[in-house]
Coordinates of C-alpha atoms in Angstrom, one line a residue:
M1 CA 112.2 70.9 122.4
R2 CA 110.4 73.4 124.5
G3 CA 112.0 76.9 124.3
H4 CA 114.2 76.1 121.4
D5 CA 114.5 78.8 118.7
W6 CA 113.6 76.7 115.6
I7 CA 112.9 79.7 113.4
N8 CA 116.4 81.2 113.7
T9 CA 118.0 77.8 113.6
C10 CA 116.3 76.4 110.6
L11 CA 115.4 79.3 108.3
P12 CA 118.0 81.0 106.2
D13 CA 118.3 84.8 105.8
E14 CA 116.8 84.8 102.3
L15 CA 113.6 83.1 103.5
I16 CA 113.1 85.4 106.5
L17 CA 113.7 88.4 104.2
E18 CA 111.0 87.2 101.8
I19 CA 108.6 86.9 104.8
L20 CA 109.4 90.4 106.0
R21 CA 108.9 91.9 102.5
R22 CA 105.4 90.5 102.5
L23 CA 104.4 92.4 105.7
D24 CA 101.8 95.0 104.8
S25 CA 102.1 97.6 107.6
K26 CA 104.8 99.6 109.4
A27 CA 103.6 98.3 112.7
S28 CA 104.2 94.7 111.7
H29 CA 107.7 95.6 110.5
D30 CA 108.5 97.4 113.8
A31 CA 107.3 94.5 115.8
C32 CA 109.5 92.0 113.9
S33 CA 112.5 94.3 114.3
L34 CA 112.2 94.0 118.1
V35 CA 112.5 90.2 118.1
C36 CA 116.3 89.9 118.0
K37 CA 119.4 91.5 116.5
R38 CA 119.2 89.2 113.5
W39 CA 115.7 90.2 112.7
L40 CA 116.5 93.8 113.3
G41 CA 119.2 93.6 110.6
L42 CA 117.1 91.7 108.2
D43 CA 114.1 94.1 108.7
R44 CA 116.4 97.0 107.7
L45 CA 117.3 95.2 104.5
S46 CA 113.6 94.5 103.7
R47 CA 112.5 98.1 104.0
S48 CA 111.8 99.7 100.7
T49 CA 109.9 102.8 101.7
L50 CA 110.7 105.7 104.1
R51 CA 108.3 108.5 105.2
I52 CA 109.9 111.5 106.9
G53 CA 108.1 114.5 108.4
A54 CA 109.5 117.8 109.7
S55 CA 112.0 116.7 112.3
G56 CA 114.9 118.2 114.0
S57 CA 117.8 118.5 111.5
P58 CA 116.4 116.3 108.7
D59 CA 119.6 116.6 106.8
I60 CA 121.6 114.7 109.4
F61 CA 118.6 112.4 110.1
I62 CA 118.6 111.3 106.5
K63 CA 122.3 110.4 106.7
F64 CA 121.6 108.0 109.6
L65 CA 118.7 106.5 107.7
A66 CA 120.8 105.9 104.6
Q67 CA 123.3 104.0 106.7
R68 CA 120.7 101.6 108.1
F69 CA 118.2 101.1 105.2
V70 CA 120.3 100.4 102.1
N71 CA 117.6 98.9 99.9
V72 CA 115.2 101.7 100.1
K73 CA 113.6 102.5 96.7
A74 CA 110.9 105.1 97.7
V75 CA 111.4 108.2 100.0
H76 CA 108.6 110.5 101.0
I77 CA 109.5 113.8 102.7
D78 CA 106.6 116.0 103.7
E79 CA 107.3 119.0 105.8
R80 CA 103.7 119.6 106.5
L81 CA 103.9 116.7 108.9
S82 CA 105.3 117.0 112.3
I83 CA 107.1 113.9 113.5
S84 CA 109.1 113.7 116.7
L85 CA 112.0 111.3 117.1
P86 CA 111.9 109.2 120.2
V87 CA 114.4 110.3 122.7
N88 CA 115.6 107.9 125.4
T89 CA 117.6 109.9 128.0
M90 CA 118.4 106.6 129.9
Q91 CA 120.9 105.3 127.4
G92 CA 121.6 101.6 128.3
K93 CA 124.8 99.7 127.6
R94 CA 123.4 97.9 124.6
R95 CA 122.7 101.1 122.6
G96 CA 125.1 101.6 119.7
R97 CA 127.0 104.7 118.8
A98 CA 124.6 105.5 115.9
E99 CA 121.6 105.5 118.2
N100 CA 123.4 107.8 120.7
A101 CA 124.4 110.1 117.9
L102 CA 120.9 110.3 116.6
T103 CA 119.6 111.1 120.1
S104 CA 122.1 113.8 120.6
V105 CA 121.2 115.4 117.3
K106 CA 117.5 115.5 118.3
L107 CA 118.3 116.9 121.7
H108 CA 120.6 119.6 120.2
Y109 CA 117.9 120.9 117.9
T110 CA 115.0 120.8 120.3
D111 CA 116.6 122.1 123.5
Q112 CA 119.0 124.8 122.3
T113 CA 117.6 128.3 122.3
R114 CA 118.4 130.3 119.2
P115 CA 118.0 134.1 119.0
D116 CA 117.5 133.9 115.3
K117 CA 114.0 132.5 114.7
E118 CA 114.6 132.2 111.0
D119 CA 117.6 130.0 111.5
D120 CA 115.7 127.9 114.0
C121 CA 112.9 127.4 111.5
E122 CA 115.4 126.4 108.8
S123 CA 116.9 123.7 111.1
F124 CA 113.7 121.8 110.8
C125 CA 113.6 122.0 107.0
L126 CA 115.3 119.8 104.4
T127 CA 118.0 121.6 102.5
D128 CA 120.2 120.9 99.5
S129 CA 122.7 119.2 101.8
G130 CA 120.0 116.7 102.9
L131 CA 118.9 116.1 99.3
T132 CA 122.5 115.3 98.5
A133 CA 122.5 112.8 101.3
V134 CA 119.4 111.2 99.8
A135 CA 121.2 111.0 96.4
D136 CA 124.4 109.5 98.0
G137 CA 122.7 107.1 100.4
F138 CA 119.9 105.7 98.4
S139 CA 121.5 104.6 95.1
K140 CA 118.5 102.4 94.2
L141 CA 116.0 105.2 94.6
E142 CA 113.0 105.0 92.2
K143 CA 110.5 107.2 93.8
L144 CA 111.0 110.5 95.6
S145 CA 108.4 112.9 97.0
L146 CA 109.5 116.3 98.4
I147 CA 106.3 118.0 99.6
W148 CA 106.7 121.7 100.5
C149 CA 110.5 121.4 101.1
S150 CA 110.9 125.1 100.5
N151 CA 114.6 125.2 101.2
V152 CA 115.5 122.8 98.4
T153 CA 116.9 124.5 95.3
S154 CA 118.2 123.5 91.9
F155 CA 121.6 122.6 93.4
G156 CA 120.1 119.8 95.4
I157 CA 118.0 118.6 92.5
M158 CA 121.0 118.6 90.2
S159 CA 122.9 116.3 92.6
L160 CA 119.9 114.1 92.9
G161 CA 119.5 113.8 89.1
Q162 CA 123.1 113.0 88.5
K163 CA 123.2 110.2 91.1
C164 CA 119.7 108.7 91.1
I165 CA 119.6 107.5 87.5
F166 CA 116.9 104.9 88.2
L167 CA 114.4 107.5 89.3
K168 CA 110.9 106.9 88.0
S169 CA 108.7 109.2 90.0
L170 CA 109.5 112.7 91.3
D171 CA 107.1 114.9 93.2
L172 CA 108.4 118.5 93.8
Q173 CA 105.2 120.0 95.1
G174 CA 105.9 123.4 96.8
C175 CA 109.6 123.2 96.2
Y176 CA 111.5 126.3 95.0
V177 CA 113.2 124.5 92.2
G178 CA 114.5 126.3 89.1
D179 CA 115.1 125.4 85.5
Q180 CA 118.7 124.1 86.0
G181 CA 117.6 121.4 88.3
L182 CA 114.8 120.2 86.1
A183 CA 117.1 120.1 83.1
V184 CA 119.6 117.9 84.9
V185 CA 116.9 115.5 85.9
G186 CA 115.9 115.3 82.2
Q187 CA 119.5 114.7 81.2
Y188 CA 120.2 111.8 83.6
C189 CA 116.9 110.2 84.6
K190 CA 116.0 108.5 81.4
Q191 CA 113.4 106.3 83.1
L192 CA 111.3 109.1 84.7
E193 CA 107.6 108.3 84.3
D194 CA 105.8 110.5 86.9
L195 CA 106.5 114.2 87.5
N196 CA 104.5 116.5 89.8
L197 CA 105.3 120.3 89.5
R198 CA 102.5 121.7 91.5
F199 CA 103.3 125.1 93.1
C200 CA 106.8 125.2 91.8
E201 CA 106.7 128.9 91.3
S202 CA 110.3 129.5 90.2
L203 CA 110.0 127.2 87.1
T204 CA 109.7 128.6 83.6
D205 CA 109.1 127.1 80.2
S206 CA 112.8 126.7 79.7
G207 CA 113.1 123.9 82.4
L208 CA 110.1 121.9 81.4
V209 CA 110.8 122.1 77.7
E210 CA 114.4 120.8 78.3
L211 CA 113.1 118.0 80.5
A212 CA 110.5 117.0 77.9
T213 CA 113.2 117.1 75.1
K214 CA 115.6 114.9 77.0
C215 CA 113.5 112.3 78.8
G216 CA 110.0 112.8 77.2
K217 CA 109.9 109.3 75.8
S218 CA 109.5 107.7 79.2
L219 CA 107.2 110.3 80.8
K220 CA 103.7 109.0 81.5
S221 CA 102.3 111.4 84.1
L222 CA 102.6 115.2 84.5
G223 CA 101.1 117.6 87.0
V224 CA 101.4 121.4 86.7
A225 CA 99.6 123.8 89.0
A226 CA 100.2 127.5 90.1
C227 CA 103.3 127.8 87.9
A228 CA 102.9 131.3 86.6
R229 CA 105.8 131.1 84.2
I230 CA 104.8 127.8 82.5
T231 CA 102.7 128.5 79.5
D232 CA 101.5 126.9 76.3
K233 CA 105.1 126.6 75.1
S234 CA 105.8 123.9 77.6
L235 CA 102.7 121.9 76.7
E236 CA 103.7 122.1 73.0
A237 CA 107.0 120.5 73.9
V238 CA 105.3 117.9 76.0
G239 CA 102.9 117.1 73.2
F240 CA 105.7 116.8 70.7
H241 CA 108.1 114.7 72.8
C242 CA 106.0 112.8 75.3
K243 CA 104.1 110.4 73.1
S244 CA 103.6 107.9 76.0
L245 CA 101.9 110.5 78.3
E246 CA 98.8 108.9 80.0
T247 CA 98.0 111.4 82.8
L248 CA 97.9 115.2 82.7
S249 CA 96.7 117.5 85.5
L250 CA 96.6 121.2 84.7
D251 CA 95.7 124.1 87.0
S252 CA 96.8 127.4 85.6
E253 CA 95.6 130.8 84.4
F254 CA 98.3 131.0 81.8
I255 CA 97.5 128.0 79.7
S256 CA 95.0 128.3 76.9
D257 CA 93.5 126.2 74.1
K258 CA 96.8 126.2 72.2
G259 CA 98.6 124.1 74.9
V260 CA 95.7 121.6 75.4
L261 CA 95.4 121.2 71.7
A262 CA 99.1 120.3 71.5
I263 CA 98.6 117.7 74.2
A264 CA 95.4 116.2 72.6
Q265 CA 97.0 115.9 69.2
G266 CA 100.4 114.7 70.3
C267 CA 99.5 112.3 73.1
P268 CA 97.1 109.7 71.7
L269 CA 97.5 107.4 74.7
L270 CA 96.1 110.0 77.2
K271 CA 93.9 108.2 79.7
V272 CA 93.5 110.8 82.5
L273 CA 92.9 114.5 82.0
K274 CA 92.2 117.0 84.8
I275 CA 91.9 120.6 83.9
Q276 CA 91.3 123.8 85.9
C277 CA 92.3 126.5 83.4
I278 CA 89.9 129.4 82.9
N279 CA 91.2 130.3 79.4
V280 CA 90.5 126.8 78.0
T281 CA 87.3 126.6 75.9
D282 CA 85.1 124.2 74.0
R283 CA 87.6 124.3 71.1
A284 CA 90.2 122.3 73.1
L285 CA 87.6 119.9 74.5
I286 CA 86.3 119.1 71.0
V287 CA 89.8 118.1 69.9
V288 CA 90.2 115.9 73.0
G289 CA 87.1 114.1 72.0
V290 CA 88.4 113.6 68.5
S291 CA 92.0 112.6 69.3
C292 CA 92.1 111.1 72.8
L293 CA 90.1 107.9 72.1
S294 CA 91.7 106.1 75.1
L295 CA 90.5 108.7 77.6
E296 CA 89.1 107.0 80.8
M297 CA 88.9 109.8 83.3
L298 CA 88.0 113.5 82.7
A299 CA 87.8 116.2 85.4
L300 CA 86.7 119.7 84.5
H301 CA 86.9 122.3 87.3
S302 CA 85.7 125.9 87.5
F303 CA 85.1 126.4 83.8
Q304 CA 83.2 129.4 82.6
Q305 CA 83.7 128.8 78.9
F306 CA 82.7 125.2 78.4
T307 CA 79.3 124.4 77.0
D308 CA 77.4 121.3 76.0
E309 CA 79.2 121.3 72.6
G310 CA 82.4 120.2 74.3
L311 CA 80.8 117.4 76.2
R312 CA 79.0 116.2 73.0
S313 CA 82.4 115.7 71.4
I314 CA 83.7 113.7 74.4
G315 CA 80.6 111.5 74.4
K316 CA 81.0 110.9 70.7
G317 CA 84.7 110.0 70.7
C318 CA 85.8 108.8 74.1
K319 CA 83.9 105.5 74.4
K320 CA 86.2 104.2 77.1
L321 CA 85.4 107.1 79.5
N322 CA 84.5 105.6 82.9
N323 CA 85.1 108.5 85.3
L324 CA 83.7 112.0 84.9
I325 CA 83.9 115.0 87.3
L326 CA 82.1 118.2 86.5
S327 CA 82.7 120.9 89.2
D328 CA 81.4 124.5 89.0
C329 CA 80.9 124.4 85.2
N330 CA 78.0 126.8 85.0
F331 CA 77.4 126.6 81.3
L332 CA 77.1 122.8 81.1
G333 CA 73.5 121.5 81.0
D334 CA 71.3 118.5 80.5
M335 CA 72.1 118.1 76.9
G336 CA 75.9 117.7 77.6
L337 CA 75.4 115.2 80.3
E338 CA 72.9 113.3 78.1
A339 CA 75.5 113.1 75.4
I340 CA 78.0 111.7 77.8
A341 CA 75.5 109.1 79.1
T342 CA 74.5 107.9 75.7
G343 CA 78.0 107.9 74.3
C344 CA 80.0 106.7 77.3
T345 CA 78.0 103.7 78.4
E346 CA 81.1 102.3 80.4
L347 CA 80.7 105.1 82.9
T348 CA 81.3 103.9 86.5
H349 CA 81.9 107.1 88.5
L350 CA 80.1 110.4 88.1
E351 CA 80.4 113.6 90.2
V352 CA 78.4 116.7 89.5
N353 CA 79.3 119.6 91.8
G354 CA 77.7 123.0 91.6
C355 CA 76.7 122.8 87.9
H356 CA 73.5 124.7 88.4
N357 CA 72.2 124.1 84.8
I358 CA 72.3 120.3 85.1
G359 CA 68.9 119.0 86.3
T360 CA 66.6 116.0 86.4
I361 CA 66.7 115.3 82.6
G362 CA 70.4 115.0 82.4
L363 CA 70.7 112.5 85.3
E364 CA 67.7 110.5 84.0
S365 CA 69.8 109.7 80.9
V366 CA 72.6 108.4 83.1
G367 CA 70.2 106.1 84.8
K368 CA 68.9 104.8 81.4
S369 CA 72.2 104.5 79.6
C370 CA 75.0 103.7 82.2
P371 CA 74.2 100.4 83.8
R372 CA 77.7 99.9 85.1
L373 CA 77.6 103.1 87.3
T374 CA 79.1 102.2 90.8
E375 CA 79.5 105.7 92.4
L376 CA 77.4 108.8 92.1
A377 CA 78.0 112.2 93.8
L378 CA 75.6 115.1 93.5
L379 CA 76.7 118.2 95.3
Y380 CA 74.8 121.5 95.4
C381 CA 72.5 120.3 92.6
Q382 CA 69.3 122.2 93.3
R383 CA 67.6 121.3 90.0
I384 CA 67.9 117.5 90.2
G385 CA 64.6 116.0 91.4
N386 CA 63.4 112.7 92.7
F387 CA 62.6 111.2 89.3
A388 CA 66.3 111.4 88.3
L389 CA 67.3 109.0 91.1
T390 CA 64.2 106.9 90.3
E391 CA 65.8 106.2 86.9
V392 CA 69.2 105.6 88.5
G393 CA 67.6 103.0 90.8
R394 CA 66.0 101.3 87.9
G395 CA 69.0 101.2 85.6
C396 CA 72.1 101.2 87.8
K397 CA 71.9 97.9 89.7
Y398 CA 75.6 97.9 90.6
L399 CA 75.6 101.3 92.4
Q400 CA 77.7 101.0 95.5
A401 CA 78.2 104.5 96.7
L402 CA 75.9 107.6 96.7
H403 CA 76.9 111.1 97.9
L404 CA 74.2 113.8 98.2
V405 CA 75.0 117.3 99.5
D406 CA 72.6 120.2 99.6
C407 CA 70.2 118.8 97.0
S408 CA 67.0 120.4 98.1
S409 CA 64.8 118.8 95.6
L410 CA 65.6 115.2 96.6
G411 CA 63.6 113.5 99.2
D412 CA 62.3 110.1 100.5
E413 CA 61.0 109.1 97.1
A414 CA 64.4 109.3 95.6
I415 CA 66.1 107.4 98.5
C416 CA 63.4 104.7 98.4
S417 CA 64.0 104.2 94.7
I418 CA 67.7 103.8 95.2
A419 CA 67.2 101.4 98.1
R420 CA 64.9 99.1 96.2
G421 CA 66.9 99.2 93.0
C422 CA 70.5 99.3 94.1
R423 CA 70.7 96.5 96.7
N424 CA 74.5 96.4 96.4
L425 CA 74.8 99.8 98.0
K426 CA 77.7 99.9 100.5
K427 CA 78.1 103.6 101.1
L428 CA 75.4 106.3 101.5
H429 CA 76.4 109.9 102.5
I430 CA 73.6 112.5 102.8
R431 CA 74.2 116.1 104.1
R432 CA 71.7 118.9 104.4
C433 CA 69.1 117.3 102.2
Y434 CA 66.2 118.5 104.3
E435 CA 63.5 116.6 102.4
V436 CA 65.1 113.2 103.2
G437 CA 63.5 111.6 106.2
S438 CA 62.9 108.4 108.1
K439 CA 60.9 106.8 105.3
G440 CA 63.8 106.8 102.8
I441 CA 66.3 105.5 105.4
I442 CA 64.0 102.8 106.6
A443 CA 63.9 101.6 103.0
V444 CA 67.7 101.5 103.0
G445 CA 67.7 99.4 106.1
E446 CA 65.2 96.9 104.7
N447 CA 66.9 96.5 101.3
C448 CA 70.6 97.4 101.4
H449 CA 72.0 94.6 103.4
S450 CA 75.6 95.3 102.3
L451 CA 75.7 98.9 103.6
T452 CA 78.7 99.4 105.8
D453 CA 79.1 103.2 105.6
L454 CA 76.2 105.6 106.4
S455 CA 76.4 109.3 107.0
L456 CA 73.3 111.4 107.6
R457 CA 74.5 114.9 108.6
F458 CA 71.9 117.5 109.6
C459 CA 69.0 115.6 108.3
D460 CA 66.3 116.9 110.7
R461 CA 63.5 114.5 109.4
V462 CA 65.4 111.3 110.3
W463 CA 64.0 109.8 113.5
N464 CA 64.9 106.8 115.7
E465 CA 62.9 104.3 113.7
A466 CA 65.2 104.9 110.7
L467 CA 68.2 103.8 112.7
I468 CA 66.3 100.9 114.2
A469 CA 65.7 99.6 110.6
V470 CA 69.4 100.2 109.7
G471 CA 70.6 98.4 112.8
Q472 CA 68.4 95.4 112.0
G473 CA 69.4 95.2 108.3
C474 CA 72.9 96.7 107.7
P475 CA 76.3 95.6 109.0
L476 CA 77.5 99.1 109.6
Q477 CA 81.2 99.9 110.3
Y478 CA 80.9 103.7 109.9
L479 CA 78.0 105.9 111.1
N480 CA 77.7 109.7 111.2
V481 CA 74.4 111.2 112.4
S482 CA 75.8 114.5 113.4
G483 CA 73.1 117.2 113.8
C484 CA 70.2 114.8 113.3
N485 CA 68.3 116.3 116.3
Q486 CA 65.4 113.8 116.3
I487 CA 67.7 110.9 117.0
G488 CA 68.1 109.8 120.6
D489 CA 68.9 106.7 122.8
A490 CA 66.6 104.3 121.0
G491 CA 68.2 104.8 117.6
I492 CA 71.8 104.5 118.8
V493 CA 70.9 101.5 121.0
A494 CA 69.5 99.7 117.9
I495 CA 72.8 100.4 116.1
A496 CA 74.8 99.1 119.1
R497 CA 72.8 95.9 119.2
G498 CA 72.8 95.3 115.5
C499 CA 76.2 96.5 114.3
P500 CA 78.9 94.7 116.3
E501 CA 81.6 95.7 113.7
L502 CA 81.1 99.4 114.1
S503 CA 84.4 101.2 114.3
Y504 CA 83.5 104.9 113.7
L505 CA 80.6 106.8 115.3
D506 CA 79.8 110.6 115.2
V507 CA 76.8 111.5 117.3
S508 CA 77.8 115.1 117.9
V509 CA 75.0 117.7 118.4
L510 CA 72.4 115.1 119.4
Q511 CA 70.6 116.8 122.2
N512 CA 68.5 113.7 123.1
L513 CA 71.4 111.3 123.5
G514 CA 72.1 110.0 127.0
D515 CA 74.1 107.5 129.0
M516 CA 72.0 104.6 128.0
A517 CA 73.2 104.7 124.4
L518 CA 76.8 104.8 125.6
A519 CA 76.3 101.9 127.8
E520 CA 74.9 99.8 124.9
L521 CA 77.7 100.9 122.7
G522 CA 80.2 99.6 125.2
E523 CA 78.4 96.3 125.4
G524 CA 77.7 95.8 121.7
C525 CA 80.6 97.5 119.7
P526 CA 83.9 96.3 121.1
L527 CA 85.7 97.2 117.8
L528 CA 84.9 100.9 118.1
K529 CA 87.9 103.1 117.5
D530 CA 86.7 106.6 116.9
I531 CA 83.8 108.4 118.6
I532 CA 82.6 112.0 118.4
L533 CA 80.5 113.1 121.3
S534 CA 80.8 116.9 121.1
H535 CA 77.7 119.1 122.0
C536 CA 75.9 116.1 123.6
H537 CA 74.5 117.8 126.6
Q538 CA 72.9 114.8 128.4
I539 CA 76.0 112.6 128.4
T540 CA 77.7 112.2 131.8
D541 CA 80.8 110.6 133.3
I542 CA 78.7 107.5 134.0
G543 CA 78.0 106.9 130.3
L544 CA 81.7 107.4 129.5
S545 CA 82.7 104.8 132.1
H546 CA 80.4 102.2 130.6
L547 CA 81.6 103.0 127.0
V548 CA 85.3 102.6 127.7
K549 CA 84.9 99.5 129.9
N550 CA 84.7 97.2 126.8
C551 CA 85.9 99.4 124.0
Q552 CA 89.5 98.8 124.5
M553 CA 90.4 99.6 120.9
L554 CA 89.3 103.2 121.2
K555 CA 91.8 105.6 119.6
L556 CA 90.0 108.9 119.3
C557 CA 87.4 110.6 121.4
H558 CA 86.0 114.2 120.9
M559 CA 83.9 115.5 123.8
V560 CA 83.9 119.3 123.8
Y561 CA 80.9 121.3 124.9
C562 CA 79.5 118.4 126.9
P563 CA 78.6 120.2 130.2
N564 CA 78.0 117.0 132.2
I565 CA 81.4 115.5 131.5
T566 CA 84.0 116.5 134.2
S567 CA 87.6 115.9 134.8
A568 CA 86.8 112.5 136.2
G569 CA 85.3 111.5 132.9
V570 CA 88.3 112.7 131.0
A571 CA 90.6 110.7 133.3
T572 CA 88.5 107.6 132.9
V573 CA 88.8 107.7 129.1
V574 CA 92.6 108.3 129.3
S575 CA 93.3 105.6 131.8
S576 CA 90.9 102.9 130.5
C577 CA 91.8 102.9 126.8
P578 CA 95.3 101.6 126.2
N579 CA 95.3 102.5 122.5
I580 CA 94.0 106.0 122.9
K581 CA 95.8 108.5 120.6
K582 CA 93.7 111.7 120.8
V583 CA 91.2 113.2 123.2
L584 CA 89.7 116.5 122.3
V585 CA 88.3 118.4 125.4
E586 CA 88.2 121.8 127.0
K587 CA 91.5 122.5 128.8
W588 CA 89.9 123.4 132.1
K589 CA 88.4 119.9 132.4
V590 CA 91.8 118.2 132.5
S591 CA 93.3 117.6 136.0
P592 CA 97.0 118.1 136.6
R593 CA 97.4 114.4 137.2
T594 CA 95.8 113.5 133.8
K595 CA 98.0 116.1 132.1
R596 CA 101.1 114.4 133.6
R597 CA 99.9 110.9 132.6
A598 CA 98.6 111.6 129.1
S599 CA 99.8 115.0 127.8
S600 CA 100.7 113.5 124.4
V601 CA 97.1 112.4 123.6
L602 CA 95.3 115.5 124.9
S603 CA 94.1 118.2 122.5
Y604 CA 92.4 121.3 123.6
L605 CA 89.7 123.5 122.1
C606 CA 91.0 126.9 121.1
V607 CA 88.8 129.5 122.8
D608 CA 91.2 132.3 123.3
L609 CA 91.6 133.3 119.6

């Protein structure tokens, strides 16, 4: 029967709930909740995750959320984010008391003028009272993130620990939490698996030692950073009690070899190790290579005391290693990287960043010995030459992503070798590699037919013919050619005609780009969502009007320092794009009428600093 509601008539609550649980986005959940009152209630039952930013009176806000979403298992509170609650001043008859109360709370904290600025600031921060509301309202809580909630103390954490006994993951980054709170969490949360203590400055060894003693058996992941009073003593306790530890992230000046040795010898299941500790030396890394045979990911940052001897131990013992990051390790050289390559043949991800003693020979060995490599990043590697990437092109047929930043010795020869040998390449990012020109990018267009993500920033030797080849051979979805001064209309027109799935485009600082390119983009790229046009001096309001005519999915547009774009062009973008979220432009180019219509999406360039 036409117009009959068969879904609500025939489907039971349990089946609709199961359907709602399978929705993969918040937008889909929100849309379903607007269908009818029944779906609104079922949607609230299906929600398992809440994300909350810095809003007016978060303590009271959380109490209302707890009343509505009773099955929530994960709560993320991040006070770095600014989220405004919708306020409907025209309260209709169908709005309930809870909605009216929530609106009045928001209005109270946004409209009332307070003489005490500190109290006003605190009203926008989660406190122990709000955390107690989390503990009381979400009894099934398994995951809690409190990011930079600086007003939360041990009292709130103690309440949480006592009531949320099913807690498995706790992130306290930037919280001023003391030892008492952490001890209570260890006492009651016996299922805790994941703990992040980054920037918890008030913690000492006492709290972490007690937690490790009481719930160390379940702990699998631990992060410690910028905790000045956590030392090797804590890591010794972790090594002794946390035998199931799989992930450890350390960033501290107060941890030395002694602590890392305790972890390596006591946690044989360790799979991920990230270290940024200036007092850790080869001695610790050697023991990691001997004891942590399950290690899969190793990240070494800013080490001045590591040498090739430590990497040789890793290569000899950690045969399962597949992800290696070496950042600013000045005493590591070719011999260390060669030991990793020959010993860890399962390597799939490699990043070398600012390690000035690693050169062509080290990377050659990777190309010869690591056939499963899928992602390679070389940043500020001046000593790595073309022949290194020639070997990678020969041996790493499964390479899908390549990142090159400020590698002055790499040029077209290297890119041609990658293009011909790594035909599965999907992502290529090159920045300030001034020897890379059109020849290398043409080879990419002719050979890498799976490439969807291309970034060529400030590559002065790349011309239009390079983009013509890419447009003819690659189904791009993301393109950044910012600062490539030789590229003009012809290159972007080729992209517009050959890449209909393009969703992101950055053409900033292209002095030769004009309205013709924008018109072609409007015709050929209807899926375009983000476009950066800043510092394009030849673009006018006419080009913008052609662009937005068919690009109805556009969400972001940057167009600062475009002298030929006027207030009329800005108004055209705002009025023609129903999904627009952000427009960055000079304030003086926005008319009063446009301000009234679209103030929420307008962002202005700061020039008065």
